[in-house]
CSV table of C-alpha atoms in Angstrom, one decimal:
chain,number,residue,atom,x,y,z
A,1,MET,CA,2.3,-16.5,7.6
A,2,ASN,CA,4.8,-16.3,10.3
A,3,TYR,CA,7.5,-13.6,9.6
A,4,VAL,CA,10.1,-15.2,11.8
A,5,ASN,CA,10.4,-18.0,9.1
A,6,TYR,CA,11.9,-15.2,6.8
A,7,LEU,CA,14.8,-14.3,9.1
A,8,THR,CA,18.3,-15.5,8.9
A,9,SER,CA,19.6,-17.8,11.3
A,10,VAL,CA,21.0,-15.0,13.4
A,11,GLY,CA,17.6,-13.1,13.3
A,12,LYS,CA,15.9,-16.4,14.4
A,13,ARG,CA,18.0,-16.6,17.5
A,14,VAL,CA,17.6,-13.0,18.3
A,15,HIS,CA,13.6,-13.0,17.9
A,16,GLY,CA,12.6,-16.4,18.9
A,17,ASP,CA,9.1,-17.3,18.0
A,18,ILE,CA,7.7,-13.8,17.5
A,19,LEU,CA,9.2,-11.0,15.2
A,20,HIS,CA,10.1,-8.0,17.4
A,21,ILE,CA,10.1,-5.2,14.7
A,22,ASP,CA,11.9,-2.8,17.1
A,23,ASP,CA,14.9,-5.3,17.3
A,24,LEU,CA,14.9,-6.0,13.5
A,25,VAL,CA,18.2,-5.0,11.8
A,26,GLU,CA,19.8,-5.6,8.4
A,27,SER,CA,21.6,-8.8,9.3
A,28,HIS,CA,18.3,-10.5,10.3
A,29,ILE,CA,16.7,-10.1,6.8
A,30,GLN,CA,17.1,-13.2,4.6
A,31,LYS,CA,15.6,-11.7,1.4
A,32,GLN,CA,16.7,-8.5,-0.4
A,33,ALA,CA,15.6,-7.1,-3.6
A,34,LYS,CA,16.7,-3.9,-5.7
A,35,SER,CA,12.9,-3.5,-6.6
A,36,VAL,CA,9.6,-5.0,-5.8
A,37,ASP,CA,6.1,-4.8,-7.2
A,38,ILE,CA,4.2,-4.1,-4.1
A,39,HIS,CA,0.6,-5.2,-3.5
A,40,TRP,CA,-0.3,-2.8,-0.9
A,41,ARG,CA,-3.2,-4.7,0.5
A,42,ASN,CA,-0.8,-7.4,1.4
A,43,VAL,CA,1.5,-5.3,3.3
A,44,ASP,CA,1.3,-5.2,7.1
A,45,ALA,CA,4.0,-3.1,8.0
A,46,LEU,CA,7.1,-1.1,6.7
A,47,VAL,CA,9.8,-1.4,9.2
A,48,ALA,CA,12.6,1.4,9.0
A,49,ILE,CA,16.2,-0.2,8.9
A,50,GLN,CA,19.2,1.8,9.5
A,51,GLY,CA,21.5,-0.4,7.2
A,52,SER,CA,24.0,0.3,4.4
A,53,ARG,CA,22.0,-2.0,1.8
A,54,ILE,CA,18.4,-2.0,3.5
A,55,ARG,CA,16.3,1.0,4.6
A,56,THR,CA,13.1,-0.7,4.8
A,57,ALA,CA,11.9,-4.1,5.7
A,58,ILE,CA,8.4,-4.8,4.0
A,59,LEU,CA,6.3,-7.3,5.8
A,60,ASP,CA,4.1,-8.8,3.2
A,61,CYS,CA,1.6,-11.5,4.2
A,62,LYS,CA,2.3,-13.5,1.0
A,63,LEU,CA,6.0,-12.9,0.3
A,64,GLY,CA,7.3,-12.6,3.9
A,65,ILE,CA,10.0,-10.1,4.8
A,66,ILE,CA,11.7,-8.3,1.8
A,67,GLY,CA,14.5,-5.7,2.5
A,68,VAL,CA,14.8,-2.8,0.0
A,69,GLN,CA,16.9,0.2,-0.4
A,70,GLU,CA,14.0,2.9,-0.2
A,71,THR,CA,12.9,4.5,3.0
A,72,PRO,CA,9.4,3.7,4.2
A,73,ILE,CA,7.9,7.2,3.4
A,74,ARG,CA,9.6,6.9,-0.1
A,75,LEU,CA,7.7,3.7,-0.7
A,76,LEU,CA,4.4,5.2,0.5
A,77,LYS,CA,4.9,8.2,-1.9
A,78,GLN,CA,5.5,5.8,-4.8
A,79,MET,CA,2.1,4.3,-4.2
A,80,LEU,CA,0.7,7.7,-5.3
A,81,ASN,CA,2.5,7.5,-8.4
A,82,GLN,CA,0.8,4.3,-9.5
A,83,TYR,CA,-2.5,6.1,-9.7
A,84,PRO,CA,-1.9,9.8,-9.1
A,85,VAL,CA,-5.4,11.1,-8.1
A,86,LEU,CA,-4.2,12.8,-4.9
A,87,SER,CA,-0.9,14.3,-4.3
A,88,TYR,CA,1.2,13.9,-1.3
A,89,ARG,CA,0.6,17.5,-0.6
A,90,LYS,CA,-3.2,17.0,-0.7
A,91,LEU,CA,-2.9,14.1,1.7
A,92,LYS,CA,-1.0,16.5,4.3
A,93,LEU,CA,-3.7,19.1,3.9
A,94,ILE,CA,-6.2,16.6,4.6
A,95,ASN,CA,-4.5,15.7,7.9
A,96,GLY,CA,-4.0,19.4,8.8
A,97,TYR,CA,-7.8,19.9,8.3
A,98,LEU,CA,-8.8,17.3,10.3
A,99,GLU,CA,-6.4,18.6,13.0
A,100,ILE,CA,-4.1,15.7,13.0
A,101,ASN,CA,-0.9,17.3,13.8
A,102,GLU,CA,1.4,14.4,14.8
A,103,TYR,CA,1.7,10.8,13.7
A,104,LYS,CA,0.0,11.8,10.4
A,105,PRO,CA,-1.4,8.6,8.8
A,106,PHE,CA,-1.0,7.7,5.1
A,107,VAL,CA,-4.4,6.7,3.7
A,108,TYR,CA,-4.9,6.0,0.1
A,109,GLY,CA,-6.3,3.3,-2.3
A,110,GLY,CA,-8.1,1.5,0.6
A,111,VAL,CA,-5.2,1.1,2.8
A,112,GLY,CA,-4.2,2.9,5.9
A,113,PHE,CA,-0.8,3.3,7.3
A,114,ALA,CA,0.0,4.8,10.6
A,115,PRO,CA,3.6,6.0,11.7
A,116,LEU,CA,5.2,4.5,14.9
A,117,LYS,CA,7.4,6.4,17.2
A,118,ALA,CA,11.0,6.9,16.0
A,119,THR,CA,14.0,8.5,17.7
A,120,LYS,CA,15.2,11.8,16.4
A,121,GLY,CA,17.0,11.6,13.1
A,122,LYS,CA,15.8,8.4,12.3
A,123,ASN,CA,13.1,7.3,9.9
A,124,SER,CA,9.6,6.0,11.2
A,125,SER,CA,8.2,2.6,10.8
A,126,TRP,CA,4.7,2.3,9.7
A,127,ILE,CA,1.9,-0.2,10.4
A,128,SER,CA,-1.1,-1.1,8.4
A,129,THR,CA,-4.0,-0.5,10.8
A,130,THR,CA,-6.5,-1.7,8.2
A,131,ASN,CA,-4.9,-5.2,8.3
A,132,ILE,CA,-4.9,-5.5,12.0
A,133,GLN,CA,-7.1,-8.4,13.2
A,134,ASP,CA,-6.4,-8.3,16.9
A,135,HIS,CA,-3.9,-6.9,19.6
A,136,ALA,CA,-2.9,-7.7,23.1
A,137,GLU,CA,-1.1,-5.6,25.6
A,138,MET,CA,1.9,-7.6,27.2
A,139,ASP,CA,2.9,-7.6,30.9
A,140,HIS,CA,5.9,-5.3,30.2
A,141,THR,CA,5.2,-1.8,29.8
A,142,ASP,CA,4.3,-0.3,26.4
A,143,THR,CA,4.5,-3.6,24.4
A,144,MET,CA,1.8,-5.0,22.1
A,145,HIS,CA,1.5,-8.2,20.2
A,146,ILE,CA,-0.5,-7.2,17.1
A,147,SER,CA,-2.0,-9.9,14.9
A,148,PHE,CA,-2.8,-9.4,11.1
A,149,ASP,CA,-5.6,-10.9,9.0
A,150,ASN,CA,-3.4,-13.4,7.0
A,151,CYS,CA,-0.8,-14.2,9.6
A,152,SER,CA,-0.6,-17.1,11.9
A,153,SER,CA,1.8,-15.5,14.4
A,154,PRO,CA,1.6,-12.0,15.7
A,155,ILE,CA,4.5,-9.4,15.8
A,156,GLU,CA,5.6,-7.5,18.8
A,157,VAL,CA,5.7,-3.6,18.7
A,158,LYS,CA,7.0,-1.3,21.5
A,159,ILE,CA,3.8,0.9,21.7
A,160,SER,CA,0.9,1.2,24.3
A,161,GLU,CA,-2.6,0.3,23.6
A,162,TYR,CA,-3.6,3.9,23.9
A,163,PHE,CA,-1.1,4.9,21.2
A,164,LEU,CA,-2.3,2.1,18.9
A,165,LYS,CA,-6.0,3.2,19.4
A,166,LYS,CA,-5.1,6.8,18.6
A,167,ARG,CA,-3.3,5.8,15.4
A,168,LYS,CA,-6.3,3.7,14.3
A,169,ARG,CA,-8.6,6.2,15.0
A,170,ALA,CA,-6.7,8.7,13.0
A,171,VAL,CA,-6.7,6.2,10.0
A,172,SER,CA,-10.4,5.8,10.2
A,173,GLN,CA,-10.9,9.6,10.5
A,174,VAL,CA,-9.0,10.2,7.2
A,175,GLN,CA,-10.6,7.2,5.3
A,176,ARG,CA,-14.2,8.6,6.4
A,177,PHE,CA,-13.1,12.0,5.0
A,178,HIS,CA,-12.2,10.5,1.7
A,179,ASP,CA,-15.3,8.5,1.5
A,180,ALA,CA,-17.6,11.4,2.4
A,181,MET,CA,-16.0,14.0,0.2
A,182,HIS,CA,-15.9,11.6,-2.8
A,183,ALA,CA,-19.6,10.7,-2.3
A,184,GLN,CA,-20.4,14.4,-2.1
A,185,TYR,CA,-18.5,15.3,-5.2
A,186,GLU,CA,-20.0,12.3,-7.1
A,187,VAL,CA,-23.7,13.2,-6.2
A,188,ALA,CA,-23.0,17.0,-7.3
A,189,SER,CA,-22.3,15.8,-10.7
A,190,THR,CA,-25.2,13.6,-11.3
A,191,GLU,CA,-29.0,13.8,-11.5
A,192,GLU,CA,-29.2,12.3,-8.1
A,193,TYR,CA,-28.5,16.0,-6.8
A,194,GLN,CA,-31.9,16.9,-8.0
A,195,ASN,CA,-33.5,14.7,-5.2
A,196,ALA,CA,-34.7,16.5,-2.2
A,197,TYR,CA,-33.9,13.6,0.1
A,198,THR,CA,-30.3,13.6,-1.4
A,199,HIS,CA,-29.9,17.2,-0.2
A,200,TYR,CA,-30.9,16.2,3.2
A,201,LYS,CA,-28.8,13.1,3.5
A,202,TYR,CA,-25.5,14.7,2.4
A,203,GLY,CA,-26.5,17.8,4.2
A,204,MET,CA,-25.9,15.7,7.3
A,205,PHE,CA,-22.4,15.0,6.6
A,206,PRO,CA,-20.0,16.7,8.9
A,207,GLU,CA,-17.4,16.8,6.2
A,208,ASP,CA,-17.8,19.9,4.3
A,209,PRO,CA,-16.2,20.2,0.7
A,210,MET,CA,-16.1,23.8,0.6
A,211,ALA,CA,-14.8,24.2,4.0
A,212,PHE,CA,-11.8,22.1,3.0
A,213,GLU,CA,-11.4,23.9,-0.2
A,214,LEU,CA,-11.2,27.3,1.6
A,215,TYR,CA,-8.7,25.7,4.0
A,216,ALA,CA,-6.6,24.4,1.2
A,217,LEU,CA,-6.7,27.7,-0.4
A,218,GLU,CA,-5.5,29.6,2.7
A,219,ALA,CA,-2.8,27.0,3.2
A,220,VAL,CA,-1.5,27.9,-0.4
A,221,GLN,CA,-1.6,31.5,0.5
A,222,ASP,CA,0.4,31.1,3.7
A,223,LEU,CA,3.3,29.5,1.8
């Protein structure tokens, strides 16, 4: 997959051999859809577009670039509706509990998206940190080439390596929280809970279900 192949002729002249997501605009996008059945494991990024017909460019490693009318955060919220186990509010509470107070990731269903910087009043673009294969810092300041698992060519993003590492760490932190909490809830409802070693093993987890429940309760009371 090379996302440049899914640009219009105008877009190809602007971007050259590598897609620069910060320079992507509506007139560069070849394919538009009123609705799309998103397979989230295939999505490498959701690029915010300030267009009259396109609000998001979906970078899909199987389908290329697809322009849609919904904003990136709207698409991410729709993911929850496909299998609504956690609410968007619950995901925000988890970020708050973990003290992730800015650039809050969206982690659900085995995928993790991190928001990128956006100018005031504009929507943020989101990148799938779980799909990143490699990255390299360019000579010019705060610019990265990011490669994804199923893409032959990287994309260019105007962020620093430090910023990217912080976003990847936040996604990993939330994913670990999900995994640890689910494991503890599951063991508490099975016979495995009666095993003394199980008590010891899960007692070593830094993630504390009761502490989170208390935090969530206090957050509701503060509303």
